[in-house]
Structure formats: C-alpha cells, structure tokens
CSV table of C-alpha atoms in Angstrom, one decimal:
chain,number,residue,atom,x,y,z
A,1,MET,CA,0.0,0.0,0.0
A,2,ARG,CA,2.8,2.4,0.9
A,3,GLN,CA,4.6,1.8,-2.4
A,4,CYS,CA,1.5,2.2,-4.5
A,5,LEU,CA,0.3,5.3,-2.8
A,6,THR,CA,3.4,7.3,-1.8
A,7,SER,CA,6.4,6.0,-3.8
A,8,PRO,CA,8.2,8.9,-5.4
A,9,ASP,CA,8.4,6.7,-8.6
A,10,GLY,CA,4.8,6.4,-9.7
A,11,GLY,CA,2.9,6.6,-6.4
A,12,TYR,CA,-0.8,7.4,-6.6
A,13,TYR,CA,-0.5,10.6,-4.5
A,14,THR,CA,3.1,11.5,-5.2
A,15,SER,CA,3.6,11.1,-9.0
A,16,ARG,CA,3.5,14.2,-11.1
A,17,THR,CA,1.1,13.5,-13.9
A,18,GLU,CA,0.0,16.5,-15.9
A,19,GLY,CA,-3.7,17.3,-15.4
A,20,ARG,CA,-4.2,14.5,-12.9
A,21,ASP,CA,-6.5,15.2,-9.9
A,22,GLN,CA,-7.5,12.4,-7.5
A,23,PHE,CA,-10.2,14.5,-5.9
A,24,GLY,CA,-13.6,15.7,-7.1
A,25,GLN,CA,-16.0,14.7,-9.8
A,26,LYS,CA,-13.3,14.5,-12.5
A,27,GLY,CA,-11.0,12.5,-10.2
A,28,ASP,CA,-11.4,9.1,-8.5
A,29,PHE,CA,-13.4,10.1,-5.4
A,30,VAL,CA,-15.1,12.9,-3.6
A,31,THR,CA,-14.4,13.7,0.0
A,32,SER,CA,-16.7,15.5,2.6
A,33,PRO,CA,-15.0,18.9,2.3
A,34,GLU,CA,-15.6,18.9,-1.4
A,35,ILE,CA,-19.2,18.0,-0.9
A,36,SER,CA,-20.0,20.9,1.5
A,37,GLN,CA,-18.2,23.7,3.1
A,38,MET,CA,-20.2,23.0,6.3
A,39,PHE,CA,-18.0,20.0,7.0
A,40,GLY,CA,-14.9,22.0,7.5
A,41,GLU,CA,-16.7,24.9,9.1
A,42,LEU,CA,-18.0,22.6,11.9
A,43,ILE,CA,-14.6,21.1,12.5
A,44,GLY,CA,-13.4,24.6,12.9
A,45,VAL,CA,-16.2,25.3,15.4
A,46,CYS,CA,-15.2,22.1,17.2
A,47,ILE,CA,-11.7,23.4,17.7
A,48,VAL,CA,-13.1,26.7,18.9
A,49,ALA,CA,-15.4,24.9,21.4
A,50,GLU,CA,-12.6,22.7,22.8
A,51,TRP,CA,-10.2,25.6,23.1
A,52,MET,CA,-12.9,27.5,25.1
A,53,ALA,CA,-13.6,24.4,27.3
A,54,GLN,CA,-9.9,24.1,28.1
A,55,GLY,CA,-9.5,27.6,29.4
A,56,ARG,CA,-8.9,29.7,26.2
A,57,ASN,CA,-5.1,29.6,26.0
A,58,SER,CA,-3.9,33.0,24.7
A,59,ALA,CA,-0.7,31.6,23.1
A,60,GLY,CA,1.0,28.5,22.1
A,61,VAL,CA,-1.7,27.0,20.0
A,62,TYR,CA,-1.0,25.2,16.7
A,63,ILE,CA,-3.2,23.2,14.3
A,64,MET,CA,-1.9,20.1,12.5
A,65,GLU,CA,-3.6,18.2,9.8
A,66,VAL,CA,-2.3,14.9,8.5
A,67,GLY,CA,-3.1,14.1,4.9
A,68,PRO,CA,-4.7,17.5,4.0
A,69,GLY,CA,-5.7,16.6,0.4
A,70,ARG,CA,-6.1,19.7,-1.7
A,71,GLY,CA,-6.3,21.9,1.4
A,72,THR,CA,-10.1,22.4,1.2
A,73,LEU,CA,-10.8,21.3,4.7
A,74,MET,CA,-8.1,23.4,6.3
A,75,ASP,CA,-9.3,26.4,4.2
A,76,ASP,CA,-12.8,26.1,5.5
A,77,MET,CA,-11.5,25.7,9.0
A,78,LEU,CA,-9.3,28.7,9.0
A,79,ARG,CA,-12.0,30.8,7.3
A,80,THR,CA,-14.3,29.9,10.3
A,81,ILE,CA,-11.7,30.3,13.0
A,82,ARG,CA,-10.7,33.8,11.9
A,83,ASN,CA,-14.1,35.0,13.2
A,84,PHE,CA,-13.1,34.0,16.7
A,85,LYS,CA,-10.4,36.6,17.2
A,86,PRO,CA,-8.9,35.5,20.6
A,87,LEU,CA,-8.3,32.0,19.2
A,88,ALA,CA,-7.1,33.2,15.9
A,89,SER,CA,-4.5,35.4,17.6
A,90,ALA,CA,-3.4,32.5,19.8
A,91,ILE,CA,-2.5,30.2,16.8
A,92,GLU,CA,1.2,30.3,16.2
A,93,ALA,CA,1.4,28.0,13.2
A,94,ILE,CA,-0.5,25.5,10.9
A,95,TYR,CA,1.3,22.2,10.3
A,96,LEU,CA,0.4,20.1,7.2
A,97,VAL,CA,1.9,16.6,7.1
A,98,GLU,CA,2.0,15.9,3.4
A,99,ALA,CA,4.2,13.6,1.3
A,100,SER,CA,3.0,14.6,-2.1
A,101,PRO,CA,4.8,17.5,-3.9
A,102,SER,CA,1.8,18.1,-6.2
A,103,LEU,CA,-0.7,18.2,-3.4
A,104,ARG,CA,1.6,20.4,-1.4
A,105,GLN,CA,1.6,22.9,-4.3
A,106,ALA,CA,-2.2,22.8,-4.5
A,107,GLN,CA,-2.5,23.4,-0.7
A,108,HIS,CA,-0.1,26.3,-0.9
A,109,GLU,CA,-2.1,28.0,-3.7
A,110,LEU,CA,-5.4,27.6,-1.8
A,111,LEU,CA,-4.2,28.5,1.7
A,112,CYS,CA,-1.5,31.1,0.9
A,113,GLY,CA,-2.4,32.7,-2.4
A,114,ASP,CA,0.6,34.6,-3.8
A,115,ALA,CA,2.8,34.3,-0.7
A,116,PRO,CA,6.1,32.6,-1.6
A,117,LEU,CA,6.9,29.0,-0.6
A,118,GLU,CA,10.2,28.7,1.1
A,119,GLU,CA,12.2,25.6,2.0
A,120,THR,CA,13.1,25.1,5.6
A,121,ASP,CA,15.1,22.6,7.7
A,122,ILE,CA,11.9,20.5,8.3
A,123,GLY,CA,10.1,21.0,5.0
A,124,PHE,CA,8.5,24.1,3.5
A,125,GLN,CA,6.9,27.3,4.8
A,126,SER,CA,4.6,30.1,3.7
A,127,THR,CA,2.1,32.5,5.2
A,128,SER,CA,-1.7,32.3,5.4
A,129,LYS,CA,-3.9,34.4,3.1
A,130,TYR,CA,-6.1,35.0,6.2
A,131,ALA,CA,-3.4,36.4,8.4
A,132,PRO,CA,0.0,37.5,7.2
A,133,ASP,CA,1.7,36.6,10.5
A,134,LEU,CA,0.3,33.0,10.5
A,135,LYS,CA,2.8,30.5,9.3
A,136,ILE,CA,1.8,27.5,7.2
A,137,ILE,CA,4.4,24.8,7.5
A,138,TRP,CA,4.7,21.6,5.5
A,139,CYS,CA,6.4,18.4,6.7
A,140,GLU,CA,6.7,15.0,5.0
A,141,ASP,CA,6.4,13.1,8.3
A,142,VAL,CA,4.7,13.8,11.6
A,143,ARG,CA,8.0,13.3,13.4
A,144,PHE,CA,9.3,16.6,11.9
A,145,VAL,CA,6.5,18.5,13.6
A,146,PRO,CA,8.1,19.9,16.8
A,147,LYS,CA,6.9,18.5,20.2
A,148,ASP,CA,6.7,21.1,23.0
A,149,PRO,CA,5.0,20.4,26.3
A,150,SER,CA,4.0,24.1,26.6
A,151,LYS,CA,2.0,24.0,23.3
A,152,THR,CA,-1.6,23.2,22.7
A,153,PRO,CA,-2.1,21.1,19.6
A,154,PHE,CA,-5.3,20.6,17.7
A,155,ILE,CA,-4.9,17.7,15.3
A,156,ILE,CA,-7.2,16.8,12.4
A,157,ALA,CA,-7.0,13.4,10.6
A,158,HIS,CA,-9.7,13.2,7.9
A,159,GLU,CA,-9.6,10.1,5.7
A,160,PHE,CA,-6.0,9.6,6.6
A,161,PHE,CA,-5.9,6.4,8.6
A,162,ASP,CA,-7.7,4.5,5.9
A,163,ALA,CA,-4.7,5.0,3.6
A,164,LEU,CA,-2.1,3.6,6.0
A,165,PRO,CA,-0.6,0.2,5.2
A,166,ILE,CA,-2.2,-2.9,6.8
A,167,HIS,CA,-1.1,-6.4,7.6
A,168,VAL,CA,-3.6,-9.2,7.1
A,169,PHE,CA,-3.6,-12.4,9.1
A,170,GLN,CA,-5.7,-15.5,9.1
A,171,SER,CA,-6.0,-18.2,11.7
A,172,VAL,CA,-5.2,-21.7,10.5
A,173,ALA,CA,-5.4,-25.1,12.1
A,174,PRO,CA,-2.3,-27.0,12.9
A,175,SER,CA,-1.0,-29.2,10.0
A,176,PRO,CA,-2.6,-32.7,10.0
A,177,HIS,CA,0.9,-34.0,9.2
A,178,ALA,CA,2.4,-32.6,12.3
A,179,SER,CA,2.5,-36.0,14.1
A,180,THR,CA,4.3,-37.7,11.2
A,181,SER,CA,7.5,-35.6,11.6
A,182,PRO,CA,10.3,-37.8,12.9
A,183,SER,CA,11.8,-36.9,16.3
A,184,GLN,CA,15.3,-37.1,14.9
A,185,ILE,CA,17.1,-36.3,11.6
A,186,LEU,CA,19.9,-38.5,10.5
A,187,THR,CA,23.0,-36.6,9.4
A,188,PRO,CA,26.5,-37.7,8.3
A,189,THR,CA,27.8,-37.0,11.8
A,190,GLY,CA,24.9,-38.7,13.6
A,191,PRO,CA,21.3,-38.1,14.5
A,192,ILE,CA,20.1,-34.7,15.7
A,193,SER,CA,16.8,-33.5,17.2
A,194,ASN,CA,14.3,-32.4,14.6
A,195,PRO,CA,13.6,-28.6,15.2
A,196,ALA,CA,10.3,-28.8,13.3
A,197,ARG,CA,9.1,-31.6,15.7
A,198,GLN,CA,10.2,-29.4,18.7
A,199,GLN,CA,8.3,-26.5,17.3
A,200,GLN,CA,5.2,-28.6,16.7
A,201,SER,CA,5.3,-29.9,20.3
A,202,GLN,CA,5.3,-26.3,21.5
A,203,GLN,CA,2.5,-25.1,19.3
A,204,GLN,CA,-0.9,-25.3,20.8
A,205,GLY,CA,-4.0,-24.8,18.7
A,206,ASN,CA,-4.3,-22.6,15.7
A,207,GLN,CA,-1.6,-20.4,14.3
A,208,TRP,CA,-1.7,-17.0,12.6
A,209,ARG,CA,-0.6,-16.9,9.0
A,210,GLU,CA,0.0,-13.7,7.0
A,211,LEU,CA,-1.7,-13.0,3.7
A,212,LEU,CA,1.0,-11.7,1.3
A,213,VAL,CA,0.8,-9.9,-2.0
A,214,SER,CA,2.2,-12.3,-4.6
A,215,PRO,CA,2.3,-12.4,-8.4
A,216,THR,CA,-0.8,-13.9,-9.9
A,217,ALA,CA,-0.2,-17.5,-11.0
A,218,PRO,CA,-2.4,-18.3,-14.0
A,219,PRO,CA,-4.7,-20.1,-14.4
A,220,SER,CA,-5.6,-19.8,-10.7
A,221,THR,CA,-8.6,-17.8,-9.6
A,222,ILE,CA,-7.9,-14.3,-8.8
A,223,THR,CA,-8.1,-13.7,-5.1
A,224,THR,CA,-8.8,-10.3,-3.7
A,225,SER,CA,-9.5,-9.3,-0.1
A,226,SER,CA,-13.0,-8.0,-0.8
A,227,SER,CA,-15.8,-9.3,-3.0
A,228,LYS,CA,-16.7,-5.6,-3.6
A,229,SER,CA,-13.3,-5.2,-5.4
A,230,SER,CA,-13.7,-8.1,-7.8
A,231,SER,CA,-14.0,-5.9,-10.8
A,232,THR,CA,-10.8,-4.8,-12.5
A,233,THR,CA,-9.8,-1.9,-14.6
A,234,GLY,CA,-10.2,-2.5,-18.3
A,235,GLY,CA,-11.3,-6.1,-17.8
A,236,SER,CA,-7.7,-7.4,-17.5
A,237,LYS,CA,-6.5,-9.7,-14.7
A,238,PRO,CA,-4.5,-8.0,-11.9
A,239,GLU,CA,-0.8,-8.9,-11.8
A,240,PHE,CA,-1.0,-9.6,-8.1
A,241,GLU,CA,-3.2,-11.4,-5.6
A,242,LEU,CA,-3.3,-12.2,-1.8
A,243,THR,CA,-1.9,-15.6,-0.9
A,244,LEU,CA,-1.7,-17.3,2.4
A,245,ALA,CA,1.9,-17.7,3.7
A,246,LYS,CA,2.9,-21.4,4.0
A,247,ALA,CA,4.8,-20.7,7.2
A,248,ALA,CA,5.0,-18.1,10.0
A,249,THR,CA,6.4,-14.7,9.1
A,250,PRO,CA,8.0,-12.3,11.6
A,251,HIS,CA,4.9,-10.2,11.5
A,252,SER,CA,2.5,-13.1,12.1
A,253,LEU,CA,4.5,-14.2,15.1
A,254,TYR,CA,4.3,-10.8,16.7
A,255,LEU,CA,1.5,-8.4,15.7
A,256,PRO,CA,-1.5,-10.7,16.4
A,257,GLU,CA,-0.2,-11.4,19.8
A,258,THR,CA,-0.1,-7.7,20.9
A,259,SER,CA,-3.8,-7.4,21.8
A,260,ASP,CA,-6.3,-9.6,23.6
A,261,ARG,CA,-8.8,-8.6,20.9
A,262,TYR,CA,-6.7,-10.6,18.3
A,263,LYS,CA,-5.9,-13.4,20.6
A,264,ALA,CA,-9.6,-14.1,21.2
A,265,LEU,CA,-10.0,-14.9,17.5
A,266,LYS,CA,-7.0,-17.1,17.2
A,267,GLY,CA,-8.9,-20.3,18.0
A,268,THR,CA,-11.4,-19.6,15.3
A,269,GLU,CA,-10.2,-21.3,12.1
A,270,GLY,CA,-10.4,-19.0,9.1
A,271,ALA,CA,-10.7,-15.8,11.3
A,272,THR,CA,-9.1,-12.9,9.4
A,273,ILE,CA,-7.9,-9.7,11.0
A,274,GLU,CA,-6.2,-6.5,9.7
A,275,ILE,CA,-3.6,-4.6,11.7
A,276,SER,CA,-1.9,-1.3,10.9
A,277,PRO,CA,1.1,-0.7,13.1
A,278,GLU,CA,1.6,2.7,11.5
A,279,ALA,CA,-1.9,3.8,12.4
A,280,LEU,CA,-1.3,2.8,16.0
A,281,SER,CA,2.0,4.8,16.0
A,282,TYR,CA,0.1,7.9,14.8
A,283,ALA,CA,-2.6,7.6,17.4
A,284,ALA,CA,0.1,7.3,20.1
A,285,ASP,CA,1.9,10.4,18.8
A,286,PHE,CA,-1.3,12.4,18.9
A,287,ALA,CA,-2.0,11.3,22.5
A,288,ILE,CA,1.5,12.2,23.7
A,289,ARG,CA,1.3,15.6,22.1
A,290,ILE,CA,-2.0,16.2,24.0
A,291,GLY,CA,-1.3,14.6,27.3
A,292,GLY,CA,2.4,13.8,27.4
A,293,SER,CA,3.7,10.6,28.7
A,294,ALA,CA,2.8,11.1,32.4
A,295,SER,CA,3.6,8.4,35.0
A,296,GLN,CA,0.5,8.7,37.0
A,297,THR,CA,-2.6,6.7,36.3
A,298,PRO,CA,-6.0,8.4,36.5
A,299,SER,CA,-7.9,7.6,39.7
A,300,SER,CA,-10.5,4.9,39.8
A,301,SER,CA,-13.2,7.5,39.8
A,302,SER,CA,-12.8,7.6,36.0
A,303,SER,CA,-15.0,4.5,35.8
A,304,THR,CA,-18.5,5.5,34.6
A,305,SER,CA,-21.6,3.8,33.2
A,306,PRO,CA,-21.7,2.1,29.9
A,307,THR,CA,-23.5,5.0,28.5
A,308,GLN,CA,-20.3,7.1,28.8
A,309,PRO,CA,-18.0,6.0,26.0
A,310,ALA,CA,-15.1,8.0,27.2
A,311,SER,CA,-14.5,5.5,30.0
A,312,THR,CA,-14.7,2.4,27.9
A,313,TYR,CA,-10.9,2.3,27.2
A,314,ARG,CA,-9.6,3.8,30.5
A,315,ASN,CA,-8.3,0.5,31.9
A,316,ARG,CA,-4.9,0.6,30.3
A,317,ALA,CA,-1.6,0.7,32.1
A,318,PRO,CA,0.5,3.9,31.8
A,319,THR,CA,3.7,3.9,29.7
A,320,PRO,CA,7.1,5.1,31.0
A,321,VAL,CA,7.7,8.8,31.2
A,322,ALA,CA,9.1,10.0,27.8
A,323,PHE,CA,7.5,13.4,27.2
A,324,PRO,CA,6.2,15.0,30.4
A,325,LYS,CA,3.5,17.6,29.9
A,326,PRO,CA,2.5,19.3,33.2
A,327,ALA,CA,-0.8,20.6,31.8
A,328,PRO,CA,-2.4,18.4,29.2
A,329,SER,CA,-4.1,20.4,26.4
A,330,GLY,CA,-5.3,20.2,22.9
A,331,ALA,CA,-7.4,17.6,21.0
A,332,ALA,CA,-7.3,15.2,18.1
A,333,LEU,CA,-10.2,14.6,15.8
A,334,ILE,CA,-10.2,11.5,13.6
A,335,LEU,CA,-12.8,11.2,10.9
A,336,ASP,CA,-12.7,8.1,8.7
A,337,TYR,CA,-14.7,5.0,7.8
A,338,GLY,CA,-14.6,1.6,9.6
A,339,PRO,CA,-16.5,-0.5,12.1
A,340,THR,CA,-17.5,1.0,15.4
A,341,ALA,CA,-16.3,-1.9,17.6
A,342,THR,CA,-15.0,-4.8,15.6
A,343,ILE,CA,-11.7,-5.6,14.0
A,344,PRO,CA,-11.7,-4.8,10.3
A,345,THR,CA,-11.6,-7.8,7.9
A,346,ASN,CA,-11.4,-8.2,4.2
A,347,SER,CA,-11.6,-4.5,3.7
A,348,LEU,CA,-8.7,-3.7,1.3
A,349,ARG,CA,-10.3,-1.9,-1.7
A,350,GLY,CA,-9.4,0.0,-4.8
A,351,ILE,CA,-11.2,3.0,-6.2
A,352,ARG,CA,-10.8,4.5,-9.7
A,353,ALA,CA,-13.1,6.9,-11.4
A,354,HIS,CA,-15.7,6.6,-8.6
A,355,ALA,CA,-15.9,2.9,-9.1
A,356,ALA,CA,-14.7,-0.1,-7.1
A,357,VAL,CA,-11.8,-2.0,-8.7
A,358,SER,CA,-9.4,-4.7,-7.6
A,359,PRO,CA,-6.8,-3.2,-5.2
A,360,PHE,CA,-4.2,-5.1,-7.3
A,361,ALA,CA,-5.2,-3.4,-10.6
A,362,VAL,CA,-2.9,-0.8,-12.2
A,363,PRO,CA,-0.6,-0.2,-9.2
A,364,GLY,CA,0.0,3.5,-8.7
A,365,ALA,CA,-3.1,4.5,-10.7
A,366,VAL,CA,-5.7,3.2,-8.2
A,367,ASP,CA,-6.5,4.7,-4.8
A,368,LEU,CA,-6.1,2.0,-2.0
A,369,SER,CA,-7.7,2.1,1.4
A,370,ALA,CA,-8.8,-0.2,4.2
A,371,ASP,CA,-11.3,0.2,7.1
A,372,VAL,CA,-10.0,1.9,10.2
A,373,ASP,CA,-9.8,0.0,13.5
A,374,PHE,CA,-11.1,2.7,15.8
A,375,ILE,CA,-10.9,0.6,19.0
A,376,ALA,CA,-7.2,-0.2,18.2
A,377,LEU,CA,-6.5,3.6,17.8
A,378,ALA,CA,-8.3,4.3,21.1
A,379,LEU,CA,-6.2,1.7,22.9
A,380,ALA,CA,-3.0,2.9,21.4
A,381,ALA,CA,-3.8,6.5,22.4
A,382,LEU,CA,-4.6,5.5,26.0
A,383,ASP,CA,-1.5,3.2,26.2
A,384,ALA,CA,0.7,6.1,25.1
A,385,SER,CA,-0.7,8.7,27.5
A,386,PRO,CA,-2.8,8.1,30.6
A,387,ALA,CA,-3.5,11.8,30.6
A,388,VAL,CA,-5.9,11.6,27.7
A,389,GLU,CA,-9.4,10.1,27.2
A,390,VAL,CA,-11.2,9.0,24.1
A,391,HIS,CA,-14.7,9.8,23.0
A,392,GLY,CA,-16.5,7.9,20.3
A,393,PRO,CA,-16.4,6.6,17.7
A,394,ALA,CA,-19.7,8.1,16.8
A,395,GLU,CA,-21.4,8.0,13.5
A,396,GLN,CA,-20.7,11.0,11.3
A,397,ALA,CA,-24.4,11.8,11.0
A,398,ALA,CA,-24.8,12.0,14.8
A,399,TRP,CA,-21.7,14.1,15.3
A,400,LEU,CA,-22.6,16.6,12.6
A,401,ALA,CA,-26.1,16.9,13.9
A,402,GLY,CA,-24.7,17.5,17.4
A,403,MET,CA,-22.4,20.2,15.9
A,404,GLY,CA,-25.5,21.9,14.3
A,405,ILE,CA,-25.2,21.2,10.6
A,406,GLY,CA,-28.9,21.5,10.1
A,407,GLU,CA,-28.9,25.0,11.7
A,408,ARG,CA,-25.9,26.0,9.6
A,409,ALA,CA,-27.6,24.8,6.4
A,410,ALA,CA,-30.7,26.9,7.3
A,411,GLN,CA,-28.5,29.9,7.9
A,412,LEU,CA,-26.7,29.5,4.5
A,413,VAL,CA,-30.1,29.2,2.7
A,414,LYS,CA,-31.4,32.3,4.5
A,415,ARG,CA,-28.3,34.3,3.6
A,416,ALA,CA,-28.6,33.2,0.0
A,417,LEU,CA,-32.2,34.4,-0.1
A,418,GLU,CA,-31.2,37.8,1.4
A,419,ARG,CA,-28.3,38.1,-1.0
A,420,GLU,CA,-30.7,37.5,-3.9
A,421,ARG,CA,-33.0,40.2,-2.6
A,422,GLY,CA,-30.2,42.7,-2.3
A,423,ILE,CA,-30.2,42.7,1.5
A,424,ALA,CA,-26.9,43.3,3.2
A,425,VAL,CA,-25.6,40.1,4.6
A,426,GLY,CA,-23.2,39.8,7.5
A,427,GLY,CA,-21.1,36.9,8.6
A,428,GLU,CA,-19.9,33.9,6.6
A,429,GLY,CA,-22.0,32.9,3.7
A,430,GLU,CA,-21.5,30.2,1.0
A,431,ARG,CA,-17.9,29.4,0.2
A,432,GLY,CA,-16.6,31.7,-2.5
A,433,LYS,CA,-19.7,33.8,-3.1
A,434,ASP,CA,-18.8,36.9,-1.1
A,435,GLY,CA,-22.2,38.6,-1.5
A,436,ALA,CA,-22.6,38.1,-5.3
A,437,LYS,CA,-26.0,37.3,-6.7
A,438,GLY,CA,-26.5,34.1,-8.6
A,439,ASP,CA,-28.9,31.3,-9.4
A,440,LEU,CA,-30.8,31.1,-6.2
A,441,THR,CA,-32.4,27.7,-7.0
A,442,GLU,CA,-29.0,26.1,-7.8
A,443,THR,CA,-27.5,27.6,-4.6
A,444,VAL,CA,-30.2,26.3,-2.3
A,445,LYS,CA,-30.1,22.9,-4.0
A,446,ARG,CA,-26.3,22.7,-3.6
A,447,ILE,CA,-26.6,23.6,0.1
A,448,GLU,CA,-29.4,21.2,0.8
A,449,THR,CA,-28.1,18.2,-1.1
A,450,GLY,CA,-24.6,18.7,0.3
A,451,TRP,CA,-25.4,18.6,4.0
A,452,LYS,CA,-28.0,15.8,3.6
A,453,ARG,CA,-25.5,13.6,1.8
A,454,LEU,CA,-23.0,14.0,4.7
A,455,VAL,CA,-25.6,12.8,7.2
A,456,ASP,CA,-27.3,10.1,5.1
A,457,ARG,CA,-27.8,7.1,7.2
A,458,GLY,CA,-28.7,4.7,4.5
A,459,PRO,CA,-26.9,1.4,4.1
A,460,ASN,CA,-24.1,3.0,2.1
A,461,GLY,CA,-24.7,6.6,3.4
A,462,MET,CA,-21.7,8.7,4.5
A,463,GLY,CA,-23.5,9.5,7.8
A,464,ARG,CA,-23.5,5.8,8.7
A,465,LEU,CA,-20.2,4.6,7.2
A,466,TYR,CA,-18.0,7.4,8.5
A,467,LYS,CA,-17.2,7.7,12.2
A,468,VAL,CA,-15.7,10.4,14.3
A,469,MET,CA,-13.5,9.9,17.3
A,470,ALA,CA,-11.9,12.5,19.6
A,471,ILE,CA,-8.8,12.3,21.9
A,472,VAL,CA,-8.8,15.0,24.6
A,473,PRO,CA,-7.2,15.7,27.9
A,474,TYR,CA,-8.3,13.4,30.7
A,475,ALA,CA,-10.9,15.1,33.0
A,476,PRO,CA,-11.3,13.4,36.4
A,477,LEU,CA,-14.9,12.8,37.3
A,478,GLU,CA,-16.0,15.3,39.9
A,479,LYS,CA,-18.5,14.2,42.6
A,480,GLY,CA,-22.0,15.3,41.8
A,481,LYS,CA,-21.1,16.6,38.3
A,482,PRO,CA,-21.6,14.8,34.9
A,483,ARG,CA,-18.5,13.9,33.0
A,484,ARG,CA,-17.4,16.6,30.6
A,485,ARG,CA,-17.9,15.6,27.0
A,486,PRO,CA,-16.7,17.4,23.9
A,487,VAL,CA,-19.2,19.1,21.6
A,488,GLY,CA,-20.5,16.7,19.0
A,489,PHE,CA,-20.3,13.9,21.5
A,490,GLY,CA,-23.1,15.0,23.8
A,491,GLY,CA,-21.3,17.9,25.4
A,492,ASP,CA,-21.6,21.6,25.5
A,493,VAL,CA,-19.4,24.6,26.3
A,494,ALA,CA,-20.1,27.8,28.2
A,495,VAL,CA,-19.6,30.9,26.0
C-alpha cells in the first residue's frame, strides 16, 4: 500500500502527472470537504469549542492536519476560526503533514495565495492568506513537527488512517501431518533433534498466517480481499493477488499477539484480521502531544456507566515517562470509515473513477484504502498517555447533527435568499460567493443536497459509514457533576 500510494516513482499521490487530480467529480473520489463547506466549518467550530472548554489559552496553539488533500478542509476551518479573534491570535502555526509535492503545491495555492513558498530545515513554509503573520508549515512526516509540552495542539485526521498500510492475518489449524514428523534427523555426523518436531510440540491450537501480496499465478482464480473489489480496470487480470503464507512470518508471530482482541479470535479457524502498526503509531503520537507521557494513572473514579463511551478504554496501564507535559491540552479529531467496535476484515479496496476496482489493478493509478480499527486507535492512544481520554467513535451523522449542521444549512439558505433580494448580509455565507448574486435555485439545491449527503444514514450513506473519534485531555470525574464531553459527543461549552 505504501509503495502504491506514496512511492516517489509512480505513487498514486506522489507522482507528477499533468492534469491529474485524484479528488472531485473529475477524479477518483469525492471527500466530505468537497461536498459541502459546512463539514470544514463545523470542524473549525469544534476546535473553537474545545479551546474554550480548556481555558482559552492565549498563546502556544497550533493546528496540525495529516493528509490534507487539496487543502479544502483546512481552508474552511481557517475561514471559520478567523471569526473568533482570541483563538485566531493564539494560533502560532499551521502544520500540514504531506508527502506529495503536487498536493503540497495545491495546498499552498489555496491557503497562501501569492505568498512565496520557502524551503526550511523541516520542509517548506509560507504564510496564510487569512493572516500575514500566521505560518503555514509543511512536513513530510509527523516526526518533523516539533513537540513542545508548553504548546496546545489541535490535530485533524480526515480520511488519513484508511490509507495507511495494513497487515492481514488468518487463523489456520495445525498441520494434519504434524504428528508424522520424525523426532530425529539422520546426518553424516549422527542423529540430531528435529527442530520442526520441537516447534510442533510447543505449538498449541491454531496459528496465525500472514496473507501476502504475490504475483498472480495463472490459471488460478484471482483472489482479492473483498468481493466488492472483484471488478478490475479494463477487464484485464491483476498482476497480483493475496496468498496465504505457507509458514509463519515475523509479523505473524508478533503483531496478532499484541492485543487480547486478536488473541480471542486465534482459536477460530479462518478468522481474518487487519492490523496497521503505522496507524497505532500515529494515534500514540497524537495522544502524547496532547497529554504527554505522564507516569500517574487516572484515579479509579474515572469509571463511569456504559452510556459514557469515554470510560470504555480507560483501563490501560501507563507507559514510561518519555514526554512529560504538566498541563495536558489540545485535542485530536479522527474522521474516517470503519466498524465501530469490531476488527476490520477483508476491507482492502481499490477506487478508480468513482468505481470499485481490484486493489491489485494498475498499481499507482488506483486509490487504495482499508477500514480503520477505531478501537485499536483508542487503545494505542490510552496506552501512550494516561492523561488523555477517548470519545467515540460516533457515526458522522450524529456528530454533525450535534455540531449543528442542520442549523448552519438553514443559515446559509437564509443568507442566499437575502443576497438575492439585495439585503446586506453579515457573517460567513456560502464558500466563494462573497455577496454576489447568482442562481438562487441552484445555490439552495447545492446547500441542501450537500449537508443531507453528509448525514445520510442509508446502508451506504456517509452519515453511517463514516465515524468520528476524539482524543482530549483526561478530565477526572467530579462528585455530583456529569463527565465533561466534547461538543458533538453530547457535550456543550459555556460561551
């Protein structure tokens, strides 16, 4: 997945193909920010609300987005945040973690306008078109973004984790020929113990085997990881397929043994799981930036009822001190698709021209993704920093409704009507309109269809498939008071 998506030599996101655009109607897929400006605006409002709930720091705030696409989401966020002057003045920098030179250029043009793009020791830098003193900084890796315990990071990951590489494992029964292996092997210098027999005697029950990408061996049936991806581009057979390893691999011996969730499935023959170590690393990094690597464990009062999802994952042991942060602050918001509570399985997919294709078709020309394991991300965050807590995952429809997307849509429609009538309109209206008259019917239709598509809870609706999860500083439960929840997750904030 990493090679196909980000290789400098022909990677899907990193190759420089003239006129190629992965996003939008003319590309391969459409993302939520492209569907409606309200998506980015409400994420901006979420940052404002969490900043207010945490005491309104007057300095040391930065926003980081991983995988920022064309920059549309960040542009909508910054356009919204500029209306909250105290927060806008507290933001020191915007960090964009981007590996694609072509996407970085698109982001620079949208976010910075004519401001020059300069190379720095960690990447590139320019200034925001919304504030000449606000730096926009690009890094190719999150490790280049400075860590400072005095800073307050607000981190956004929208459709980022689904593009990170996965390992696929399947539980298989012990070989039926295990008992036929001789206990000794005869050699020119005498008999020696058979290591295979020793290994077999130590193995109990099923074993994990890794599914590996291999060249297709005709005339075998093409095997893909998802029945939804059975179609291929141009009708030709893919050059690769997934095959089950004949023996244990280093990854199969280690990764499925790192969690009780995986171990519980080991005894089920044929059980298949997907694990993304890189995703867990990112979740841990986010948590440490917010809460540090404190040595103290939250008090037992953190236990709450099953109706309070924040406490579901609070039973993890603290990690050794590595990045002390006396005052945890900031937040991370993860928006992606995947199951709410189960381990993803058979989810590797390919998308090209808005259609499902084999993930092994035309490497480098097809977008690859896999479902996100939100529970694994939550556990990784809590393992990394006991000074954070996790809320969600919640369905995108519920989160957007809690953030007020219906009210925002009504506001945009009202302003479009007032603009058409020549009435002076204040505040933020539809993206890019700036008070100009236009086709009222088309404007209202675009607003209404956009937000309703984002909250659609049909079988394949974005409101159901996409989930939202937040990592915020741990807040001890005070006697007689309800647990504080972030906005969008059942919480509120005092203005």
